[in-house]
Coordinates of C-alpha atoms and ligand atoms in Angstrom, one line a residue:
X1 CA 75.8 199.2 136.2
X2 CA 76.4 195.5 137.8
X3 CA 79.8 194.7 138.0
X4 CA 81.2 191.4 137.5
X5 CA 84.0 189.1 139.1
X6 CA 85.9 187.1 137.2
X7 CA 89.1 184.9 137.7
X8 CA 91.8 186.5 134.8
X9 CA 95.1 183.6 133.8
X10 CA 96.8 185.2 132.4
X11 CA 99.0 181.7 131.5
X12 CA 102.1 181.5 130.0
X13 CA 104.6 182.5 126.5
X14 CA 102.3 185.2 124.3
X15 CA 99.8 184.5 127.4
X16 CA 100.1 187.8 129.5
X17 CA 100.4 189.9 126.7
X18 CA 97.1 189.0 125.0
X19 CA 95.0 189.1 128.1
X20 CA 96.3 192.5 128.5
X21 CA 95.0 194.0 125.6
X22 CA 91.0 192.1 126.0
X23 CA 91.2 193.7 129.0
X24 CA 91.7 196.6 128.1
X25 CA 89.5 196.9 125.3
X26 CA 86.7 195.6 127.8
X27 CA 87.4 198.2 129.7
X28 CA 87.2 200.7 126.9
X29 CA 83.9 199.3 126.0
X30 CA 82.6 200.5 129.9
X31 CA 82.3 197.1 131.2
X32 CA 82.7 196.6 135.2
X33 CA 84.7 193.5 136.2
X34 CA 86.6 192.9 139.4
X35 CA 89.2 190.4 138.0
X36 CA 90.9 188.5 140.5
X37 CA 94.4 187.3 139.2
X38 CA 95.7 183.7 139.5
X39 CA 98.8 182.0 139.0
X40 CA 99.0 179.1 137.0
X41 CA 100.3 177.2 134.1
X42 CA 104.8 175.8 133.0
X43 CA 106.3 178.8 135.4
X44 CA 104.4 178.6 138.6
X45 CA 105.7 174.5 139.0
X46 CA 108.7 175.6 140.3
X47 CA 106.7 177.4 143.2
X48 CA 103.5 175.5 143.7
X49 CA 104.9 171.5 142.4
X50 CA 101.8 171.7 139.6
X51 CA 100.6 174.1 137.3
X52 CA 97.2 174.1 138.3
X53 CA 97.1 174.8 142.1
X54 CA 94.8 174.8 144.3
X55 CA 93.4 178.2 144.5
X56 CA 93.1 178.5 140.7
X57 CA 90.5 176.1 141.1
X58 CA 88.7 177.4 144.1
X59 CA 89.1 181.3 142.6
X60 CA 87.1 179.8 139.8
X61 CA 84.5 177.9 141.4
X62 CA 83.7 180.6 143.7
X63 CA 83.6 183.3 141.0
X64 CA 81.8 180.2 138.7
X65 CA 83.3 182.1 135.3
X66 CA 87.3 182.8 134.1
X67 CA 89.0 184.5 131.4
X68 CA 92.4 182.2 131.0
X69 CA 95.2 183.3 128.3
X70 CA 97.5 179.6 126.7
X71 CA 99.3 177.7 128.8
X72 CA 102.1 175.7 127.3
X73 CA 102.6 171.7 128.6
X74 CA 105.9 170.0 128.1
X75 CA 106.0 167.3 125.6
X76 CA 106.6 163.7 126.2
X77 CA 107.0 163.8 129.7
X78 CA 106.9 166.7 132.6
X79 CA 103.6 167.9 134.0
X80 CA 99.7 167.2 133.3
X81 CA 98.2 169.5 130.8
X82 CA 97.0 172.2 133.2
X83 CA 94.5 172.5 130.4
X84 CA 93.2 169.0 130.6
X85 CA 93.3 169.5 134.9
X86 CA 91.5 172.3 134.9
X87 CA 88.3 170.9 132.4
X88 CA 88.6 168.0 134.2
X89 CA 88.5 169.6 137.8
X90 CA 85.7 171.8 136.9
X91 CA 84.2 169.4 134.5
X92 CA 84.3 172.2 131.8
X93 CA 82.4 169.2 129.4
X94 CA 82.2 171.0 126.4
X95 CA 84.3 172.9 124.4
X96 CA 82.9 175.5 122.2
X97 CA 84.8 176.5 119.1
X98 CA 82.6 179.4 116.8
X99 CA 84.9 179.2 113.1
X100 CA 83.6 181.9 111.3
X101 CA 85.0 183.9 108.4
X102 CA 86.3 187.4 110.3
X103 CA 85.8 190.3 107.3
X104 CA 88.9 191.8 106.0
X105 CA 90.9 188.1 106.7
X106 CA 91.2 186.2 103.4
X107 CA 91.0 183.3 103.0
X108 CA 89.9 180.4 100.2
X109 CA 86.4 179.9 101.1
X110 CA 83.6 182.9 102.2
X111 CA 80.2 181.8 104.2
X112 CA 82.3 179.7 106.7
X113 CA 79.9 179.2 109.8
X114 CA 80.1 176.8 112.4
X115 CA 80.4 175.5 115.9
X116 CA 82.9 172.9 117.1
X117 CA 81.3 171.6 120.1
X118 CA 84.6 168.5 121.1
X119 CA 83.4 166.6 124.3
X120 CA 86.4 167.8 126.5
X121 CA 86.6 165.6 129.4
X122 CA 87.7 162.0 128.5
X123 CA 88.1 159.9 125.5
X124 CA 91.7 159.7 125.0
X125 CA 92.7 162.6 126.8
X126 CA 91.7 160.6 130.2
X127 CA 96.0 160.8 131.4
X128 CA 95.1 157.1 131.3
X129 CA 99.4 155.9 129.9
X130 CA 101.1 152.8 131.1
X131 CA 104.6 150.4 130.1
X132 CA 103.2 147.4 129.8
X133 CA 106.6 146.0 128.6
X134 CA 109.8 147.7 127.6
X135 CA 109.0 148.6 124.3
X136 CA 105.3 148.7 124.8
X137 CA 103.0 151.1 126.0
X138 CA 99.1 151.3 126.3
X139 CA 97.3 154.6 126.2
X140 CA 93.5 154.2 127.3
X141 CA 90.8 155.9 125.7
X142 CA 87.6 156.3 127.9
X143 CA 83.9 156.6 126.4
X144 CA 81.7 156.7 128.8
X145 CA 77.8 156.1 127.8
X146 CA 77.1 159.7 131.0
X147 CA 79.6 161.8 129.0
X148 CA 78.5 160.7 125.4
X149 CA 75.2 161.3 126.2
X150 CA 75.8 165.2 128.4
X151 CA 78.0 166.2 125.1
X152 CA 75.0 165.5 122.4
X153 CA 72.6 166.8 124.9
X154 CA 74.8 170.2 125.0
X155 CA 75.4 170.3 120.7
X156 CA 71.6 169.8 120.0
X157 CA 69.9 172.4 122.8
X158 CA 73.0 175.0 121.6
X159 CA 72.5 174.2 117.6
X160 CA 68.5 175.4 118.3
X161 CA 69.2 177.9 120.5
X162 CA 71.5 179.4 118.4
X163 CA 69.4 178.5 115.6
X164 CA 71.5 176.3 113.5
X165 CA 70.3 173.0 111.1
X166 CA 72.1 170.2 111.9
X167 CA 73.9 168.4 114.2
X168 CA 77.1 166.3 112.5
X169 CA 78.7 163.8 114.7
X170 CA 82.4 163.3 113.2
X171 CA 84.2 159.3 114.8
X172 CA 85.3 156.0 113.2
X173 CA 83.3 153.7 114.3
X174 CA 84.1 151.8 111.1
X175 CA 87.4 150.9 113.3
X176 CA 86.9 151.5 116.9
X177 CA 83.4 150.2 117.3
X178 CA 82.9 149.2 120.7
X179 CA 84.2 153.3 121.6
X180 CA 83.7 154.9 119.1
X181 CA 80.1 152.7 118.9
X182 CA 78.7 154.2 122.1
X183 CA 79.3 158.2 121.3
X184 CA 77.4 157.3 118.4
X185 CA 74.9 155.8 120.2
X186 CA 74.6 158.3 122.2
X187 CA 74.1 160.4 119.7
X188 CA 71.6 159.1 117.7
X189 CA 69.0 158.6 120.9
X190 CA 69.7 162.5 121.9
X191 CA 68.9 163.5 117.7
X192 CA 65.8 161.2 118.0
X193 CA 64.3 164.6 120.7
X194 CA 65.7 167.2 118.1
X195 CA 63.2 166.3 115.6
X196 CA 64.2 169.9 113.9
X197 CA 67.7 170.0 114.3
X198 CA 69.0 167.2 110.8
X199 CA 71.0 164.7 112.6
X200 CA 74.2 163.1 110.0
X201 CA 77.5 161.3 111.1
X202 CA 81.4 161.3 109.0
X203 CA 83.7 159.1 109.2
X204 CA 86.7 161.8 110.6
X205 CA 88.8 160.8 107.8
X206 CA 86.2 161.8 105.7
X207 CA 85.6 165.1 107.5
X208 CA 88.5 166.2 107.5
X209 CA 88.6 166.2 103.5
X210 CA 85.0 167.6 103.4
X211 CA 86.4 171.0 105.0
X212 CA 89.5 171.9 103.1
X213 CA 87.3 171.2 100.2
X214 CA 83.9 173.3 101.4
X215 CA 83.8 174.0 104.7
X216 CA 80.1 175.5 104.1
X217 CA 78.6 172.2 103.9
X218 CA 79.0 171.8 107.9
X219 CA 77.0 173.5 110.5
X220 CA 77.4 172.0 114.5
X221 CA 80.4 169.5 114.3
X222 CA 79.9 166.8 117.1
X223 CA 83.5 165.2 118.3
X224 CA 84.9 163.3 121.6
X225 CA 88.3 164.9 122.8
X226 CA 90.7 164.1 120.2
X227 CA 88.9 164.3 116.8
X228 CA 87.6 167.6 118.3
X229 CA 91.0 168.9 119.4
X230 CA 92.9 168.2 115.9
X231 CA 89.7 169.6 113.3
X232 CA 88.8 172.7 115.5
X233 CA 92.7 173.9 114.9
X234 CA 92.5 172.5 111.4
X235 CA 88.6 175.0 111.2
X236 CA 90.9 177.3 112.2
X237 CA 93.0 177.3 109.9
X238 CA 90.2 178.0 107.1
X239 CA 89.5 180.9 108.4
X240 CA 93.0 182.6 109.2
X241 CA 94.4 180.5 111.7
X242 CA 94.8 180.2 115.1
X243 CA 94.7 184.5 115.5
X244 CA 91.3 184.9 114.5
X245 CA 89.3 181.7 116.4
X246 CA 87.5 182.2 120.1
X247 CA 86.7 179.9 122.6
X248 CA 84.8 178.6 125.3
X249 CA 85.3 176.0 128.1
X250 CA 81.2 175.5 129.6
X251 CA 80.8 173.1 132.2
X252 CA 77.5 173.3 134.3
X253 CA 78.6 175.1 136.8
X254 CA 81.4 177.8 135.5
X255 CA 82.5 178.8 132.5
X256 CA 86.4 178.9 131.1
X257 CA 87.2 181.1 127.8
X258 CA 90.0 181.2 125.8
X259 CA 91.1 181.2 122.6
X260 CA 92.7 178.4 120.3
X261 CA 96.0 179.0 119.7
X262 CA 98.7 178.0 122.5
X263 CA 101.4 180.4 124.5
X264 CA 103.4 180.8 120.9
X265 CA 106.9 180.4 122.8
X266 CA 108.4 181.5 119.3
X267 CA 107.1 185.1 119.0
X268 CA 106.4 185.5 123.0
X269 CA 107.9 188.9 124.9
X270 CA 107.7 190.6 121.3
X271 CA 104.3 192.0 121.6
X272 CA 103.7 190.8 117.5
X273 CA 101.0 188.8 119.4
X274 CA 97.7 188.6 117.7
X275 CA 95.1 189.4 120.9
X276 CA 92.1 188.9 118.2
X277 CA 91.7 185.3 119.2
X278 CA 91.3 185.4 123.3
X279 CA 89.6 189.6 122.5
X280 CA 86.7 187.3 120.8
X281 CA 87.3 184.5 123.6
X282 CA 85.9 188.3 126.0
X283 CA 82.8 188.9 123.7
X284 CA 81.8 184.9 123.6
X285 CA 82.1 185.5 127.8
X286 CA 80.3 188.8 127.5
X287 CA 77.4 187.3 126.1
X288 CA 78.1 185.0 129.1
X289 CA 77.5 187.3 131.8
X290 CA 74.9 188.8 129.8
X291 CA 76.4 191.8 128.8
X292 CA 75.5 191.6 124.9
X293 CA 75.7 195.3 124.1
X294 CA 79.3 195.3 125.0
X295 CA 79.8 191.9 123.6
X296 CA 78.1 193.7 120.0
X297 CA 80.2 196.5 120.4
X298 CA 83.9 194.7 120.9
X299 CA 83.2 192.5 117.9
X300 CA 82.5 195.3 115.7
X301 CA 85.5 197.6 116.6
X302 CA 87.4 194.2 116.1
X303 CA 85.9 193.4 113.3
X304 CA 86.1 197.1 111.8
X305 CA 90.1 197.2 113.3
X306 CA 90.7 193.8 110.7
X307 CA 89.0 194.9 107.7
X308 CA 91.4 197.8 107.0
X309 CA 94.7 195.8 105.9
X310 CA 97.2 198.5 107.7
X311 CA 95.4 198.3 111.2
X312 CA 95.8 193.7 111.5
X313 CA 99.3 192.8 113.4
X314 CA 101.9 190.8 111.4
X315 CA 100.4 187.3 111.0
X316 CA 97.6 188.1 109.2
X317 CA 100.2 190.5 106.3
X318 CA 99.4 193.6 108.3
X319 CA 102.3 196.0 109.8
X320 CA 100.8 196.4 113.5
X321 CA 102.0 195.2 116.5
X322 CA 100.3 193.6 119.7
X323 CA 99.7 196.9 121.1
X324 CA 99.4 199.2 118.3
X325 CA 96.7 196.9 116.9
X326 CA 95.3 197.3 120.6
X327 CA 94.7 201.1 120.5
X328 CA 93.0 200.9 116.9
X329 CA 90.4 198.1 118.1
X330 CA 89.9 200.9 121.3
X331 CA 89.7 203.5 118.6
X332 CA 86.7 201.8 117.0
X333 CA 84.7 201.5 120.0
X334 CA 84.0 204.9 120.2
Ligands
NAI401 P1 101.0 177.4 119.0 O1 99.2 178.0 119.0 O2 101.2 178.4 120.1 O3 102.2 178.2 117.8 C1 101.8 177.6 116.8 C2 101.8 178.9 115.9 O4 101.2 179.3 115.6 C3 103.5 179.6 116.2 O5 104.2 180.1 114.9 C4 103.0 181.4 116.7 O6 103.5 181.8 116.8 C5 101.6 181.1 115.9 N1 100.4 181.3 116.6 C6 99.3 181.2 117.6 N2 98.6 181.9 118.6 C7 99.3 183.4 118.1 C8 98.9 184.5 118.6 N3 97.9 185.0 118.9 N4 99.1 185.7 117.2 C9 99.9 184.9 116.2 N5 100.8 183.7 115.7 C10 99.7 182.8 116.8 O7 100.5 176.1 118.8 P2 102.3 175.0 119.8 O8 103.4 176.0 119.1 O9 102.0 173.6 119.5 O10 102.1 175.4 121.2 C11 102.9 176.3 122.3 C12 102.2 175.9 123.7 O11 100.6 176.0 123.6 C13 102.8 173.7 123.6 O12 103.2 174.0 125.2 C14 101.0 173.5 124.3 O13 101.3 172.6 124.9 C15 101.2 174.6 124.6 N6 99.0 175.2 123.6 C16 98.3 175.4 124.7 C17 96.9 175.6 124.4 C18 96.3 176.6 125.3 O14 96.6 177.2 126.6 N7 94.8 176.1 124.9 C19 96.4 175.4 123.5 C20 97.1 174.7 122.6 C21 99.1 174.5 122.5

């Protein structure tokens, strides 16, 4: 059996707890991974002066693949988001979040099966903010043709590869005519090269409303950075919450797999967090590493575990803590 080298970023808050659970499950599934653990996040700022020291980026560039726990970011001041820094430094331009009903997790809707594809490197997350005068702040939304074409191409080629029928570009070009207008222009250009994939456009506020009315009407959503960030959490809520949705950040050279949720400081250290999202992110990672058999085995084990109400974590109304839940998934692998 081949072995893989993967950078491991345990992260902050519940990060070390949930990534630890993912490692146990991967090991139990028989996949050999040489983990290269690196420190990043709020806890290391005092030591290195940054939440993302150079050795973290170096490790990911060397291995090309990373599994990452959530990292906390201070609000309103302090250091720049470690997540944004990593995405930009490694050119992880596509954030991919499959949103699917999880067996046994009851929600308002059945049959949800969509993929959020979010541009990850620019928009309002470019970090270009300045004080123009006392009481006036300017935040720059950067939209480039190159990045918009690249993310559109990713969404359409992924749609084709995964047998999806439609890409829907989400925008506010009625108000932000130039910036979102350019994004749409690029999406249309790429759409014209994929006649087998339907293409439509929807204004972000209407999209939010349609999603909560009938999410089954969507297939692949293509969004710029901020809209993608917000709607991916909304979509997570449609299938059971932040604890059950995986995510990947994909670049030309590197791929970083992480859960959608944050570091959950309110429950950190209590060992009650739900590791489903990071385990499903690890499943995406295993597929990326072409370990399809193990990916299927783990996915089936986690779905079988969740299908039993007595084997769910507290956020899903069940009685189990993190460790018992992880053990139940490991047992289901057998
Ligand atoms: P959060 O996702 O950490 O928490 C929101 C709510 O969901 C909390 O009640 C939390 O207990 C719950 N929750 C989250 N993950 C859970 C899990 N696996 N199991 C059970 N319950 C779970 O979002 P919040 O509070 O807005 O952010 C906290 C910190 O995380 C912030 O510093 C933020 O910047 C950071 N963050 C990091 C992300 C990343 O590293 N990818 C993504 C989002 C936020």
